[in-house]
PDB file of C-alpha atoms in Angstrom:
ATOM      1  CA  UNK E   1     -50.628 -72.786 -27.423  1.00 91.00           C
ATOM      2  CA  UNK E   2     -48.066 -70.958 -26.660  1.00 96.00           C
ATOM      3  CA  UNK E   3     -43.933 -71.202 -25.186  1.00 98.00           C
ATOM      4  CA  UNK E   4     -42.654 -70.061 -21.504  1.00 98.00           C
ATOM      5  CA  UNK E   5     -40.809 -68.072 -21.245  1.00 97.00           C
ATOM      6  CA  UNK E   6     -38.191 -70.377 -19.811  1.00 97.00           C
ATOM      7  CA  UNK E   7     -38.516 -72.797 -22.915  1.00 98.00           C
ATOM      8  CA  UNK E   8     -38.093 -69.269 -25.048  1.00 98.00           C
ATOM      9  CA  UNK E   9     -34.844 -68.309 -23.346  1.00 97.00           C
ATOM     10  CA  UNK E  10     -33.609 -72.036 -23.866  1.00 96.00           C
ATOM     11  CA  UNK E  11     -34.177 -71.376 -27.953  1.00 97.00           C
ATOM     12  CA  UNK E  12     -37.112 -73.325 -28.006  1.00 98.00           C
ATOM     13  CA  UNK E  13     -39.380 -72.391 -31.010  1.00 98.00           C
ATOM     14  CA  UNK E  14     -42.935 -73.497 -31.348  1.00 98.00           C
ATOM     15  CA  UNK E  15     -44.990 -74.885 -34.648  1.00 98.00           C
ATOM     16  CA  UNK E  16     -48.758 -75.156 -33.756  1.00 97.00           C
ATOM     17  CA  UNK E  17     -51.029 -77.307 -36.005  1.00 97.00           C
ATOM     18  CA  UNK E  18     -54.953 -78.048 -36.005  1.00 95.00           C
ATOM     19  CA  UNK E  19     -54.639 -81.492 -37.294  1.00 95.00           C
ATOM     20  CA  UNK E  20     -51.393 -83.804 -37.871  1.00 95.00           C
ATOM     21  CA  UNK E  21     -50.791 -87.522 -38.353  1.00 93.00           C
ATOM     22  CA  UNK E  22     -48.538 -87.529 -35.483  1.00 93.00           C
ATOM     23  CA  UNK E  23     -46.707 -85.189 -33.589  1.00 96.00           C
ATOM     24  CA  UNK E  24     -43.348 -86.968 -33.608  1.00 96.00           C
ATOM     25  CA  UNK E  25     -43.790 -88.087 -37.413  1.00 95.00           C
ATOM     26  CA  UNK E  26     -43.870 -84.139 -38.238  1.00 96.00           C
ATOM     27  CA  UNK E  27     -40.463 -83.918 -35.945  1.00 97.00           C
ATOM     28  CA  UNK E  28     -38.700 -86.090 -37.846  1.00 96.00           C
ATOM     29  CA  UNK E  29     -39.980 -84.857 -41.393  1.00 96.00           C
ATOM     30  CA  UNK E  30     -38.306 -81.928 -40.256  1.00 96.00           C
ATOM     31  CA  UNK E  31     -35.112 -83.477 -39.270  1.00 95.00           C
ATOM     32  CA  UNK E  32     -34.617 -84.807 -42.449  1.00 94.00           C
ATOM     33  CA  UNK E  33     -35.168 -81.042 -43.843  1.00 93.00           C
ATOM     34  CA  UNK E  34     -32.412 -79.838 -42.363  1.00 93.00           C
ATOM     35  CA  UNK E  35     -34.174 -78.884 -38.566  1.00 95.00           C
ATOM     36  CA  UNK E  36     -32.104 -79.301 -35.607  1.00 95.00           C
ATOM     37  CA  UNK E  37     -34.447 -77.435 -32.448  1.00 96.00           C
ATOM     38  CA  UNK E  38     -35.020 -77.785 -30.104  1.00 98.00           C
ATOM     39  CA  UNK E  39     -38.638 -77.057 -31.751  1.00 98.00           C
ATOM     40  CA  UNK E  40     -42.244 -78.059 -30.019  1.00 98.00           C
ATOM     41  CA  UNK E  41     -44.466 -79.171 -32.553  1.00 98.00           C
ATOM     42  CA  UNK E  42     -47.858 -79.598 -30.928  1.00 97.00           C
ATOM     43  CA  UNK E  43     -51.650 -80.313 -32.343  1.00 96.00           C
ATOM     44  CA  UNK E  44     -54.941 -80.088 -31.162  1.00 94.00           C
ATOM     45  CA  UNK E  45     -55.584 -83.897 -32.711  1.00 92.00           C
ATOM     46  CA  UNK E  46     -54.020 -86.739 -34.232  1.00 90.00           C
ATOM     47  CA  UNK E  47     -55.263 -88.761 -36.764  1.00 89.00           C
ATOM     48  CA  UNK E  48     -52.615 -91.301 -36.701  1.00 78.00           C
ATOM     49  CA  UNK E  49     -50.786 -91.139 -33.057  1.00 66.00           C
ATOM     50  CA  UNK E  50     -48.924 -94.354 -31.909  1.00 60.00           C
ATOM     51  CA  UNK E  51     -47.439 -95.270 -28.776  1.00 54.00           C
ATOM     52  CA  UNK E  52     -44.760 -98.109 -27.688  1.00 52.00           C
ATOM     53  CA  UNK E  53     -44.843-101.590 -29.628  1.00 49.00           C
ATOM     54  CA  UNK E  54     -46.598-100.161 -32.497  1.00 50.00           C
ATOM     55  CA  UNK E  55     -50.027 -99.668 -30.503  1.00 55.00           C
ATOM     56  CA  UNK E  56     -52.646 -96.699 -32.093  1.00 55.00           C
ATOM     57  CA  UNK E  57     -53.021 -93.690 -29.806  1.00 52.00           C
ATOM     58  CA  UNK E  58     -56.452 -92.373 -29.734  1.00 60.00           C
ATOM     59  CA  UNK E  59     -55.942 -88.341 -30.047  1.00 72.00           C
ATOM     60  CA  UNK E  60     -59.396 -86.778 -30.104  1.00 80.00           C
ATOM     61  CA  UNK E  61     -59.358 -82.732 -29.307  1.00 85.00           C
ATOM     62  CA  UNK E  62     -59.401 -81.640 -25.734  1.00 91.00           C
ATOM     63  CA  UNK E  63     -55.962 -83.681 -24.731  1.00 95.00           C
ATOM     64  CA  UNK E  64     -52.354 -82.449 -25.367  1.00 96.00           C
ATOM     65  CA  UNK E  65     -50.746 -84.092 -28.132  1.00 96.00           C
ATOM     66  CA  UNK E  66     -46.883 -82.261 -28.273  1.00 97.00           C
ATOM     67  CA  UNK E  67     -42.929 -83.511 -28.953  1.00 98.00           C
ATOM     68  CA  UNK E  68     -39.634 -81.573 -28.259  1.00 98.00           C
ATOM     69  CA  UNK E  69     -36.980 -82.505 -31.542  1.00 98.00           C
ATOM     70  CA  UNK E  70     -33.671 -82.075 -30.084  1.00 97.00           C
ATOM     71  CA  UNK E  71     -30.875 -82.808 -31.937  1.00 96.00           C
ATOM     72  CA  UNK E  72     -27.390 -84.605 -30.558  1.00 95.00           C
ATOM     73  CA  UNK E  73     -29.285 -84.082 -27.109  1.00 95.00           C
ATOM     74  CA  UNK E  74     -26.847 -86.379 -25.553  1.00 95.00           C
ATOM     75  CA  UNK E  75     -23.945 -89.063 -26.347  1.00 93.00           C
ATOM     76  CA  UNK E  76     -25.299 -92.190 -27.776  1.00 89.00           C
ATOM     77  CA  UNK E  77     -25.051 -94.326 -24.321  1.00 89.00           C
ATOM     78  CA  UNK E  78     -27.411 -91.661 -22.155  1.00 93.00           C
ATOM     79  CA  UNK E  79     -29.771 -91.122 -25.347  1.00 91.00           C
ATOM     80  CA  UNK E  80     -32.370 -93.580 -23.393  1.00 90.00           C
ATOM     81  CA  UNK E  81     -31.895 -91.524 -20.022  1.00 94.00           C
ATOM     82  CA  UNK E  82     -34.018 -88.868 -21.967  1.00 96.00           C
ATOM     83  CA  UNK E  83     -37.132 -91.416 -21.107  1.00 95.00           C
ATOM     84  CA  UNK E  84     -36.621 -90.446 -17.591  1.00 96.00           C
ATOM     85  CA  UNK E  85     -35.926 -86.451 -18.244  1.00 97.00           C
ATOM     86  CA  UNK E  86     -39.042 -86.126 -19.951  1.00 97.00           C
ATOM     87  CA  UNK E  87     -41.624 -87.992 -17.632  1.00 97.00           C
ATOM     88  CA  UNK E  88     -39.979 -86.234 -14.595  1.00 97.00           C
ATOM     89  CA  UNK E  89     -40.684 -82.704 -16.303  1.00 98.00           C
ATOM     90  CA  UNK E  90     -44.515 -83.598 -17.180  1.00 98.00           C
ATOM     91  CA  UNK E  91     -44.801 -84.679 -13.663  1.00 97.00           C
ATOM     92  CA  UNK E  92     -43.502 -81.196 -12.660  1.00 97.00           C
ATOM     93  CA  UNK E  93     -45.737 -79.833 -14.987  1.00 97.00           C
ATOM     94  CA  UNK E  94     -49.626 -81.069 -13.431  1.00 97.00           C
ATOM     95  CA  UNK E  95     -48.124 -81.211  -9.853  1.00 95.00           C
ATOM     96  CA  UNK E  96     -47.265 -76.978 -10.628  1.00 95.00           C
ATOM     97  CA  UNK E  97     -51.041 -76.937 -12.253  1.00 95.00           C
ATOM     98  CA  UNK E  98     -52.808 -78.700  -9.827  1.00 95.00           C
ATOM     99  CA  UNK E  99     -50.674 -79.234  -6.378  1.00 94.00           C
ATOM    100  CA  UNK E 100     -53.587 -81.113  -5.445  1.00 93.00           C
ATOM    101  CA  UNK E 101     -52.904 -83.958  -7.536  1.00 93.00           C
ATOM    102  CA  UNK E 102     -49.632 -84.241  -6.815  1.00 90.00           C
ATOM    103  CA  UNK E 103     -49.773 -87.076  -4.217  1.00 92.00           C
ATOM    104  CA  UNK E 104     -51.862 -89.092  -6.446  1.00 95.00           C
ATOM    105  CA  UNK E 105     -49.075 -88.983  -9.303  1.00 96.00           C
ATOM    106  CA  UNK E 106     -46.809 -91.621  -9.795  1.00 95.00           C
ATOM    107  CA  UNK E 107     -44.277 -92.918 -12.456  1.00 94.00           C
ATOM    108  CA  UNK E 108     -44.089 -96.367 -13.581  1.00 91.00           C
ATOM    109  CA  UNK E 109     -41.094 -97.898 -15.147  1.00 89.00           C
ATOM    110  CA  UNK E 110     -39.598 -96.076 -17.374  1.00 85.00           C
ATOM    111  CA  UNK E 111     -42.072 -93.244 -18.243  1.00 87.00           C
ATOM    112  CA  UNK E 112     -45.508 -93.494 -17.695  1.00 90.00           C
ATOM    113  CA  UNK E 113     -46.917 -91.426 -15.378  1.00 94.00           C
ATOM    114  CA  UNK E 114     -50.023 -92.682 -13.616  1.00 95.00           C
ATOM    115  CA  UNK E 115     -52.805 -90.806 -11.057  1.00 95.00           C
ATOM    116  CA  UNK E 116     -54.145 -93.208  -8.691  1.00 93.00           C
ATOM    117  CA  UNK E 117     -52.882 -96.033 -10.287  1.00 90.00           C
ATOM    118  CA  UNK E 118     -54.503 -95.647 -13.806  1.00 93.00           C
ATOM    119  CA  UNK E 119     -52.314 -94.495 -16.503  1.00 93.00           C
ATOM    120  CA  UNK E 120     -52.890 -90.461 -17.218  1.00 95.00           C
ATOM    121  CA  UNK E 121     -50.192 -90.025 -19.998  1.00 94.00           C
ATOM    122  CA  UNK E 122     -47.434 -91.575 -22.018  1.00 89.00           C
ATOM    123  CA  UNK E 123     -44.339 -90.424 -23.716  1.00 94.00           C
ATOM    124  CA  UNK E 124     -42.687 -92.178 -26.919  1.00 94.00           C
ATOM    125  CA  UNK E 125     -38.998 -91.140 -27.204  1.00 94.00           C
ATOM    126  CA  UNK E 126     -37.781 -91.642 -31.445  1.00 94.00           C
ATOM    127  CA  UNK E 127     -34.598 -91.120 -33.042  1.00 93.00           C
ATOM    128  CA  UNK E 128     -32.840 -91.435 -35.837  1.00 93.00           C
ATOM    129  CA  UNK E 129     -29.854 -90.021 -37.934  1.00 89.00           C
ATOM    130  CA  UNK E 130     -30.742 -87.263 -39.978  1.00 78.00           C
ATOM    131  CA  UNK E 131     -27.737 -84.830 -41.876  1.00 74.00           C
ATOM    132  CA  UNK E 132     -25.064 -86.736 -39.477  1.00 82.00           C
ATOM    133  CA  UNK E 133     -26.790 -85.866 -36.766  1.00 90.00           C
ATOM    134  CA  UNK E 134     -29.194 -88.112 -33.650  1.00 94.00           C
ATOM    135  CA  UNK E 135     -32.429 -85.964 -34.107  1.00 96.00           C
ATOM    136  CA  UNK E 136     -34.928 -87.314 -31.121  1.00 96.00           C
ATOM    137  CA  UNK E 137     -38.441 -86.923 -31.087  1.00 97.00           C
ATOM    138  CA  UNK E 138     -39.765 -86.926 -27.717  1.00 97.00           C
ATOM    139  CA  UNK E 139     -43.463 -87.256 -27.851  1.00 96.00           C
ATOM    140  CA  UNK E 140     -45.902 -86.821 -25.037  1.00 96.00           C
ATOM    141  CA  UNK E 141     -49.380 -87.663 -24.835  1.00 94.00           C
ATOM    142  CA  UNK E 142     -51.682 -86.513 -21.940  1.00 96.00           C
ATOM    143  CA  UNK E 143     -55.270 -87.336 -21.325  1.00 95.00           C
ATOM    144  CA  UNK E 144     -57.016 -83.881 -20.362  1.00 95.00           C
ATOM    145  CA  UNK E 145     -60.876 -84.200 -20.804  1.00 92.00           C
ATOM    146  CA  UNK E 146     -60.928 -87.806 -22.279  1.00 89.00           C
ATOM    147  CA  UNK E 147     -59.661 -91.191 -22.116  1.00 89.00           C
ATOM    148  CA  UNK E 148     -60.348 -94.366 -24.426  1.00 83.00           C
ATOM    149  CA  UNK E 149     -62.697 -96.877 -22.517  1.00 81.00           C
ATOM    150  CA  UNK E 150     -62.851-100.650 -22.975  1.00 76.00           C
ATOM    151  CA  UNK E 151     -58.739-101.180 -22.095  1.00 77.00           C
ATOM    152  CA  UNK E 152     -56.886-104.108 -20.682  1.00 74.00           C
ATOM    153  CA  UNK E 153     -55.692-101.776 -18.091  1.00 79.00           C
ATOM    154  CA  UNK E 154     -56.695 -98.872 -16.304  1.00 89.00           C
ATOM    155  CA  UNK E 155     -56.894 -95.314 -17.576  1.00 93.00           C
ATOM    156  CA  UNK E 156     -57.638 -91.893 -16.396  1.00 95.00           C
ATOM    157  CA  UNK E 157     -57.877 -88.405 -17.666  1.00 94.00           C
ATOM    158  CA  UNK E 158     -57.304 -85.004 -15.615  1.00 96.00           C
ATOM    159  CA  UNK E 159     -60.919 -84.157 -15.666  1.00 94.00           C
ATOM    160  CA  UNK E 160     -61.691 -87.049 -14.358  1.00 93.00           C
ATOM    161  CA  UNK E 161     -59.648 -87.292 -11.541  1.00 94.00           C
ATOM    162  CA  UNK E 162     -61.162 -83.649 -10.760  1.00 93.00           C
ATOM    163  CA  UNK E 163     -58.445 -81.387 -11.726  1.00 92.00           C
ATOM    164  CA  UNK E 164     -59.496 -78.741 -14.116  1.00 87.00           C
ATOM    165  CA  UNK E 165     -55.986 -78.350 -16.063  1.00 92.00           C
ATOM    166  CA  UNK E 166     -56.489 -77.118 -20.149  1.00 95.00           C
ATOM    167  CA  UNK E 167     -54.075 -78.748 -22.637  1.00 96.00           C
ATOM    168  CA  UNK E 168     -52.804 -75.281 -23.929  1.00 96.00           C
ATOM    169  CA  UNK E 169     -52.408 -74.699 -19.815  1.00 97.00           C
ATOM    170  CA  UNK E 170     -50.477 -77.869 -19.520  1.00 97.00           C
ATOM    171  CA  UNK E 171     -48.028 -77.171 -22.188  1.00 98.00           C
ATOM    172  CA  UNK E 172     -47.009 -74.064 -21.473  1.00 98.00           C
ATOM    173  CA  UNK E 173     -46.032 -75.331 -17.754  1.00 98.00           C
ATOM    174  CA  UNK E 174     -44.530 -78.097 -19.578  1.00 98.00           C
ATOM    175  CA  UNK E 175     -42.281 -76.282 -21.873  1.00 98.00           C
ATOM    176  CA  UNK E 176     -40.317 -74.618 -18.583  1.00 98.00           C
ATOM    177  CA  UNK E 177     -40.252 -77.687 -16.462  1.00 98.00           C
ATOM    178  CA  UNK E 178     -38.887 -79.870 -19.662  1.00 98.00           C
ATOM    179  CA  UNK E 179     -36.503 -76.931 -19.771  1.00 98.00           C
ATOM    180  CA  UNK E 180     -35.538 -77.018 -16.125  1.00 98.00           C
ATOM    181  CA  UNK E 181     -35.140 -80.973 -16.156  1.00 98.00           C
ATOM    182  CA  UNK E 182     -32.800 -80.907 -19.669  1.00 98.00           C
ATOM    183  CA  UNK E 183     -30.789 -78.192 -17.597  1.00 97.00           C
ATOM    184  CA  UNK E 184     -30.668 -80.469 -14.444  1.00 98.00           C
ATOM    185  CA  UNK E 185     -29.590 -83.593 -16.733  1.00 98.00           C
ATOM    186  CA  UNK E 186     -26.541 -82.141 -18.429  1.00 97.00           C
ATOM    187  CA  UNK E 187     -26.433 -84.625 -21.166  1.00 96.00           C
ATOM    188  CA  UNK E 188     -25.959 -87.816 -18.872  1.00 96.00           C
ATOM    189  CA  UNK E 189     -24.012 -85.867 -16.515  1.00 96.00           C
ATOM    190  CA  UNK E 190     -26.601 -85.245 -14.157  1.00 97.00           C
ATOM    191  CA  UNK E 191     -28.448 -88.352 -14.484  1.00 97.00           C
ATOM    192  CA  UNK E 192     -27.428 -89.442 -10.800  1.00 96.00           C
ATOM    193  CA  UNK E 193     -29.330 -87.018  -9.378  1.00 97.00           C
ATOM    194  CA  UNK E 194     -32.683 -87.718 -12.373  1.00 97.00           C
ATOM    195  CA  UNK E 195     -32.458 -90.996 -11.192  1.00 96.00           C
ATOM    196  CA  UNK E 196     -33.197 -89.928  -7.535  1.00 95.00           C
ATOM    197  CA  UNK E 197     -35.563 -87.899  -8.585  1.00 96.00           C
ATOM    198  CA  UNK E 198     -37.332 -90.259 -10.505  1.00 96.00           C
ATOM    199  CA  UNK E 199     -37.030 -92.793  -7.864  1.00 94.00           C
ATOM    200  CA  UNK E 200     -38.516 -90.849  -5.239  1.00 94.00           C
ATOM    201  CA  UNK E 201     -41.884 -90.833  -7.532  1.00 94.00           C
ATOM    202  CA  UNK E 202     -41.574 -94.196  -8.499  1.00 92.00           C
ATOM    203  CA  UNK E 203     -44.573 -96.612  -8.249  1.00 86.00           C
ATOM    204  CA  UNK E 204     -44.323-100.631  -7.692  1.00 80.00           C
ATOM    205  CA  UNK E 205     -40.491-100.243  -8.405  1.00 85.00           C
ATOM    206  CA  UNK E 206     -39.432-103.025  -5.038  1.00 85.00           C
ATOM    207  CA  UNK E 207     -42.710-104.790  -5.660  1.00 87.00           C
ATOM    208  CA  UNK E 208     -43.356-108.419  -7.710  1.00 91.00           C
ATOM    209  CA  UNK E 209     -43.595-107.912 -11.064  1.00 87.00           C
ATOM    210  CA  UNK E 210     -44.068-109.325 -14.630  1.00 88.00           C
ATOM    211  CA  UNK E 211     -41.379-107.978 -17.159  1.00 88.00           C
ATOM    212  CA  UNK E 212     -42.649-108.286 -21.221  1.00 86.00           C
ATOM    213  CA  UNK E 213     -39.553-108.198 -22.723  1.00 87.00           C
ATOM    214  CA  UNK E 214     -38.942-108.378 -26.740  1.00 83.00           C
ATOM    215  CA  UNK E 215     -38.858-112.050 -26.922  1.00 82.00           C
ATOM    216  CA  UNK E 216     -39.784-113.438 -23.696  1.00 87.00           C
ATOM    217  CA  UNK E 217     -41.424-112.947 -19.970  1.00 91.00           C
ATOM    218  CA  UNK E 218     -39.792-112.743 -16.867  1.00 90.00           C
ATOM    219  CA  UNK E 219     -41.169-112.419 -13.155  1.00 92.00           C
ATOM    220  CA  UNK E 220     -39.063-111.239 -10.390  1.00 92.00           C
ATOM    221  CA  UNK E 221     -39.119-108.888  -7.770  1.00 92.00           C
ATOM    222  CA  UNK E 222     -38.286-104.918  -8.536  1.00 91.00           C
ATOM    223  CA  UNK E 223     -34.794-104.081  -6.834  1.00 92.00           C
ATOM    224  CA  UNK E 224     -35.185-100.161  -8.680  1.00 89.00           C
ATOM    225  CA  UNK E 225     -32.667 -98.917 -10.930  1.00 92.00           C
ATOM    226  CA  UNK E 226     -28.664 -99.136 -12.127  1.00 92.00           C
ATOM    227  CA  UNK E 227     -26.479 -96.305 -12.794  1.00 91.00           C
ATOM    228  CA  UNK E 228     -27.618 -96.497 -16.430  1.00 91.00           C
ATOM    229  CA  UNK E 229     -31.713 -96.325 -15.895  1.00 92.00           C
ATOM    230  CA  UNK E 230     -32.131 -99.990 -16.261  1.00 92.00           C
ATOM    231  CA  UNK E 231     -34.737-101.954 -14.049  1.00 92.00           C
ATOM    232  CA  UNK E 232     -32.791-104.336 -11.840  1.00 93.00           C
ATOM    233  CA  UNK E 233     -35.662-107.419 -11.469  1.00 93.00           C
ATOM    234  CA  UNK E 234     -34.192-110.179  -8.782  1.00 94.00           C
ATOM    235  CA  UNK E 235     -35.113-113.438 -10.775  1.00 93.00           C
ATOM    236  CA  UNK E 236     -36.730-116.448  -8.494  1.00 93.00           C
ATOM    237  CA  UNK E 237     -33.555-118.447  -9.429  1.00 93.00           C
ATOM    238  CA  UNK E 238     -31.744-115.796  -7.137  1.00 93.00           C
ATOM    239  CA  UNK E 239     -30.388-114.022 -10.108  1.00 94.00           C
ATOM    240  CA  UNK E 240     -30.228-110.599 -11.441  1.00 95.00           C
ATOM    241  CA  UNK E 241     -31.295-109.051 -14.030  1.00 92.00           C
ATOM    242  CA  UNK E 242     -30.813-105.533 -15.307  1.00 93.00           C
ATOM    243  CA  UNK E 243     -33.954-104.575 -18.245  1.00 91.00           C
ATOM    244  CA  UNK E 244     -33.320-101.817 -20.384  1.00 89.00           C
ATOM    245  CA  UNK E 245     -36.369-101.886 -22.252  1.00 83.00           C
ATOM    246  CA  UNK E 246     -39.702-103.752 -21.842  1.00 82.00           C
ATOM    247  CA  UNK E 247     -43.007-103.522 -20.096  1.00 83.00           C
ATOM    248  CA  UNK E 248     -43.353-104.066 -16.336  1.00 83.00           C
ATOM    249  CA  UNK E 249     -47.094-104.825 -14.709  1.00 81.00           C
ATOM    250  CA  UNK E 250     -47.786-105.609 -10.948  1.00 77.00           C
ATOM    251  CA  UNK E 251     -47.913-109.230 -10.555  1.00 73.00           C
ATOM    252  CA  UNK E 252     -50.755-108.200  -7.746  1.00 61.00           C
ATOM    253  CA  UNK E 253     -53.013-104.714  -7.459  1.00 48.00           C
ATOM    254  CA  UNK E 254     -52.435-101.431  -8.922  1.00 42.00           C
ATOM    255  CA  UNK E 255     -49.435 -99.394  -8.987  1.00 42.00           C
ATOM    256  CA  UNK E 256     -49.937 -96.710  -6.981  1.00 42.00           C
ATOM    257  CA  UNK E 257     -49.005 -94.830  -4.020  1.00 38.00           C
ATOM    258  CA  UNK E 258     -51.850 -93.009  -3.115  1.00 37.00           C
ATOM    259  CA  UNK E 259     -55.156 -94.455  -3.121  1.00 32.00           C
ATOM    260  CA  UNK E 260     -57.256 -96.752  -5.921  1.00 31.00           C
ATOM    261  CA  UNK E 261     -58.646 -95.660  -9.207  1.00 32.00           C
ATOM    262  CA  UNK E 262     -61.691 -94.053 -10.154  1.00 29.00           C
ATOM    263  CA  UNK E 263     -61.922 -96.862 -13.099  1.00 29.00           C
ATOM    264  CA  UNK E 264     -60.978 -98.892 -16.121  1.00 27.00           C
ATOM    265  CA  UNK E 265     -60.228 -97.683 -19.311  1.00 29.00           C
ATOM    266  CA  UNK E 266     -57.182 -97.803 -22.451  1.00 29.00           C
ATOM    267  CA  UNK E 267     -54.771 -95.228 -23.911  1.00 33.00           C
ATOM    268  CA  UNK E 268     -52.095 -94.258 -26.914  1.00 37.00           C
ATOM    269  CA  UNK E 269     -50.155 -91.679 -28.419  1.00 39.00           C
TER     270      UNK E 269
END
């Protein structure tokens, strides 16, 4: 694995492992020792990844398994915009690898990014205060050679959807387009234009949907995103309302905006 040179002129640093619990556990271990980034910390498995909710992330050897600490990327009220940053740069990153696969790429609400509808990766933003300081974690979790089978929804891995992209490939690429993105976001000053971005690559975002928020369910129909990042979800009692974190699924087909998937199959990080 190794840094571009982009991600090098930024003052990224890079700390390679074999084998780590978690990629985003090690970034914060290091927060609390006094490291402030922005530092890649990457692995060639995980024996304890996790994604959103809690939920395990399989991380067998062959997939990319990496997380950017930052620290004090942002003021406290655009900290979440960082979802969007980061999903936007590892779009940049395959579509640069493989233009191919570009058309079949598309982000679902707020930062998975799928390939013909099945999810191909997922990204698990942490923070927390460490020496006075926000230090966030933003972990990323791509599915090179492999993906889990047997999931409630589907799943997809590069190799599968014929694109012949290595993991220490990937990062690199990764590195300068997360680079380029943090540049073109400003701290929340250029979100406006992330947000278009974003938008433009969106999936299902003006479609039906079913919202899983932390203590309830809603259904309404997508009406895409506030100023802040926030889903805006039209309610069936006419009302709106803006989500600023939850799950969103299709209340009918895939999200997609290219063709069907190859398959079914599950995913972590």
């Amino acid at each position: 694995m190794r840094l571009s040179s982009a991600a090098v002129a930024a003052g990224c640093r890079l700390s390679a492992h074999d084998t780590l619990p978690s990629t985003n556990a090690e970034a914060l271990t290091a927060a609390r020792g006094g490291e402030r980034g922005p530092l890649w910390i990457v692995a060639r498995r995980q024996t304890a990844g996790r994604g959103r909710r809690g939920n395990a992330w399989v991380s067998p050897p062959g997939n990319l398994y990496a997380t950017l600490l930052l620290t004090d990327p942002a003021p406290p009220e655009c900290a979440p915009q960082i979802s969007f940053v980061a999903v936007l740069a590892l779009h940049d990153a395959i579509g640069e690898r493989d233009p191919a696969l570009q058309k079949a790429l598309a982000l679902k609400w707020p930062n998975d990014l799928l390939c013909a509808g099945a999810k191909l990766a997922g990204i698990l933003i942490e923070g927390e205060r460490a020496a006075d300081a926000l230090a966030v974690a933003i972990g990323i979790g791509v599915n090179c050679e492999s993906h889990p089978p047997q999931t409630p929804y589907p799943v997809t891995d590069l190799k599968a959807a014929g694109a012949t992209v290595a993991a220490a490939e990937l990062f690199e690429a990764l590195t300068a387009t997360m680079a380029r993105r943090l540049g073109q976001w400003r701290r929340g000053a250029g979100f406006a234009e992330i947000r278009t971005d974003w938008l433009a690559r969106a999936a299902g975002i003006d479609g039906d949907m079913r919202a899983r928020l932390l203590d309830r369910e809603i259904v309404g129909r997508g009406e895409g995103l506030d100023e802040h990042g926030r889903l805006l979800l039209r309610l069936p009692d006419g009302s709106l309302h803006a989500i600023a974190a939850g799950e969103v699924f299709p209340m009918t087909g895939v999200l997609t905006n290219e063709r069907p998937p190859r398959g079914s199959a599950r995913q972590g990080h």
